[in-house]
GROMACS .gro file of C-alpha atoms in nm:
model
  106
    1MET     CA    1   1.391  -1.718  -1.309
    2ARG     CA    2   1.534  -1.823  -0.974
    3ALA     CA    3   1.889  -1.781  -1.107
    4LEU     CA    4   1.804  -1.430  -1.225
    5THR     CA    5   1.665  -1.345  -0.882
    6TRP     CA    6   1.980  -1.471  -0.710
    7LEU     CA    7   2.198  -1.281  -0.956
    8PHE     CA    8   2.010  -0.961  -0.875
    9ARG     CA    9   2.046  -1.024  -0.502
   10ALA     CA   10   2.420  -1.089  -0.538
   11PHE     CA   11   2.461  -0.771  -0.744
   12LEU     CA   12   2.272  -0.567  -0.485
   13PHE     CA   13   2.481  -0.714  -0.202
   14PHE     CA   14   2.809  -0.631  -0.376
   15VAL     CA   15   2.697  -0.277  -0.459
   16LEU     CA   16   2.602  -0.214  -0.096
   17PHE     CA   17   2.922  -0.380   0.026
   18ALA     CA   18   3.131  -0.157  -0.201
   19PHE     CA   19   2.936   0.146  -0.076
   20ALA     CA   20   3.017   0.049   0.283
   21LEU     CA   21   3.387   0.002   0.202
   22ASN     CA   22   3.405   0.341   0.029
   23ASN     CA   23   3.240   0.523   0.321
   24GLN     CA   24   3.440   0.408   0.621
   25HIS     CA   25   3.559   0.751   0.726
   26GLU     CA   26   3.409   0.906   1.037
   27VAL     CA   27   3.168   1.196   1.035
   28ASP     CA   28   3.073   1.442   1.307
   29LEU     CA   29   2.707   1.440   1.405
   30LYS     CA   30   2.617   1.769   1.566
   31TRP     CA   31   2.314   1.742   1.794
   32PHE     CA   32   2.125   2.011   1.983
   33PHE     CA   33   2.280   2.210   2.269
   34GLY     CA   34   2.637   2.154   2.152
   35HIS     CA   35   2.644   1.774   2.174
   36GLU     CA   36   2.862   1.608   1.913
   37THR     CA   37   2.912   1.245   1.813
   38ARG     CA   38   3.154   1.075   1.577
   39ALA     CA   39   3.039   0.770   1.381
   40PRO     CA   40   3.130   0.586   1.058
   41MET     CA   41   2.945   0.725   0.755
   42VAL     CA   42   2.803   0.386   0.660
   43LEU     CA   43   2.637   0.349   1.002
   44VAL     CA   44   2.485   0.697   0.977
   45VAL     CA   45   2.340   0.617   0.633
   46LEU     CA   46   2.214   0.278   0.754
   47ALA     CA   47   2.050   0.436   1.059
   48ALA     CA   48   1.879   0.698   0.840
   49PHE     CA   49   1.749   0.424   0.609
   50VAL     CA   50   1.616   0.214   0.898
   51LEU     CA   51   1.446   0.516   1.059
   52GLY     CA   52   1.284   0.604   0.726
   53CYS     CA   53   1.150   0.248   0.690
   54VAL     CA   54   1.015   0.249   1.046
   55PHE     CA   55   0.838   0.583   0.999
   56GLY     CA   56   0.696   0.465   0.666
   57VAL     CA   57   0.552   0.148   0.820
   58LEU     CA   58   0.410   0.340   1.116
   59ALA     CA   59   0.244   0.584   0.876
   60MET     CA   60   0.071   0.295   0.695
   61VAL     CA   61  -0.056   0.113   1.006
   62PRO     CA   62  -0.387   0.309   1.039
   63SER     CA   63  -0.469   0.236   0.674
   64TRP     CA   64  -0.394  -0.134   0.725
   65TRP     CA   65  -0.621  -0.149   1.031
   66ARG     CA   66  -0.902   0.025   0.843
   67GLN     CA   67  -0.871  -0.220   0.551
   68ARG     CA   68  -0.864  -0.522   0.785
   69ARG     CA   69  -1.175  -0.396   0.962
   70ALA     CA   70  -1.351  -0.353   0.627
   71ALA     CA   71  -1.243  -0.700   0.514
   72ARG     CA   72  -1.380  -0.861   0.833
   73ALA     CA   73  -1.715  -0.681   0.812
   74PRO     CA   74  -2.004  -0.911   0.722
   75ARG     CA   75  -2.106  -0.893   0.358
   76PRO     CA   76  -2.441  -0.989   0.205
   77SER     CA   77  -2.425  -1.352   0.101
   78ALA     CA   78  -2.488  -1.477  -0.252
   79ALA     CA   79  -2.799  -1.669  -0.137
   80GLU     CA   80  -2.969  -1.345  -0.038
   81PRO     CA   81  -2.949  -1.112  -0.336
   82ALA     CA   82  -2.976  -0.744  -0.269
   83PRO     CA   83  -3.317  -0.599  -0.349
   84SER     CA   84  -3.323  -0.457  -0.700
   85PRO     CA   85  -3.536  -0.163  -0.806
   86ALA     CA   86  -3.870  -0.244  -0.969
   87PRO     CA   87  -3.853  -0.248  -1.348
   88ALA     CA   88  -4.021   0.038  -1.529
   89PRO     CA   89  -4.349  -0.060  -1.700
   90SER     CA   90  -4.297  -0.121  -2.067
   91ALA     CA   91  -4.523   0.033  -2.328
   92THR     CA   92  -4.713  -0.233  -2.524
   93ALA     CA   93  -4.941  -0.196  -2.822
   94GLU     CA   94  -5.251  -0.262  -2.605
   95SER     CA   95  -5.162   0.006  -2.353
   96LEU     CA   96  -5.097   0.257  -2.631
   97ALA     CA   97  -5.425   0.188  -2.816
   98LEU     CA   98  -5.706   0.436  -2.785
   99PRO     CA   99  -6.006   0.317  -2.581
  100HIS     CA  100  -6.299   0.189  -2.791
  101PRO     CA  101  -6.638   0.349  -2.758
  102PRO     CA  102  -6.892   0.123  -2.586
  103ARG     CA  103  -7.108  -0.096  -2.811
  104ASP     CA  104  -7.482  -0.083  -2.798
  105GLY     CA  105  -7.549  -0.456  -2.785
  106VAL     CA  106  -7.304  -0.555  -2.524
   0.00000   0.00000   0.00000
C-alpha cells in the first residue's frame, strides 16, 4: 500500500512538473485603473490555487469553532442517566374485570 501511495505521489509530481514546463510563457495581468503586470502562467495558476485554498479554509473556520465548542461542552455522564418518561400503565386482567357486587355476609 505504501508503494502505491508513493507511485501516486510521483505521478502527481510529474504531471504538475510537465504542466509547469508547458506553461512557461508570460501572460499580461490587467488590473484596475490601467495597471498591468507580466508574470509566468504557471505562477498565475499557482497563485490562484493558493488563494482558493486560503479562502476555502477561512470559510470553514467558523464551523470548526462551533464544532469545537460543542465538543468541549459538558455532557451528561453515564453514571447519571437522563430521566426517562414514566411507563404507561398496562392493562391487566384484574383491572379489566367488572367490580363484584358486595356480599351480604362480609
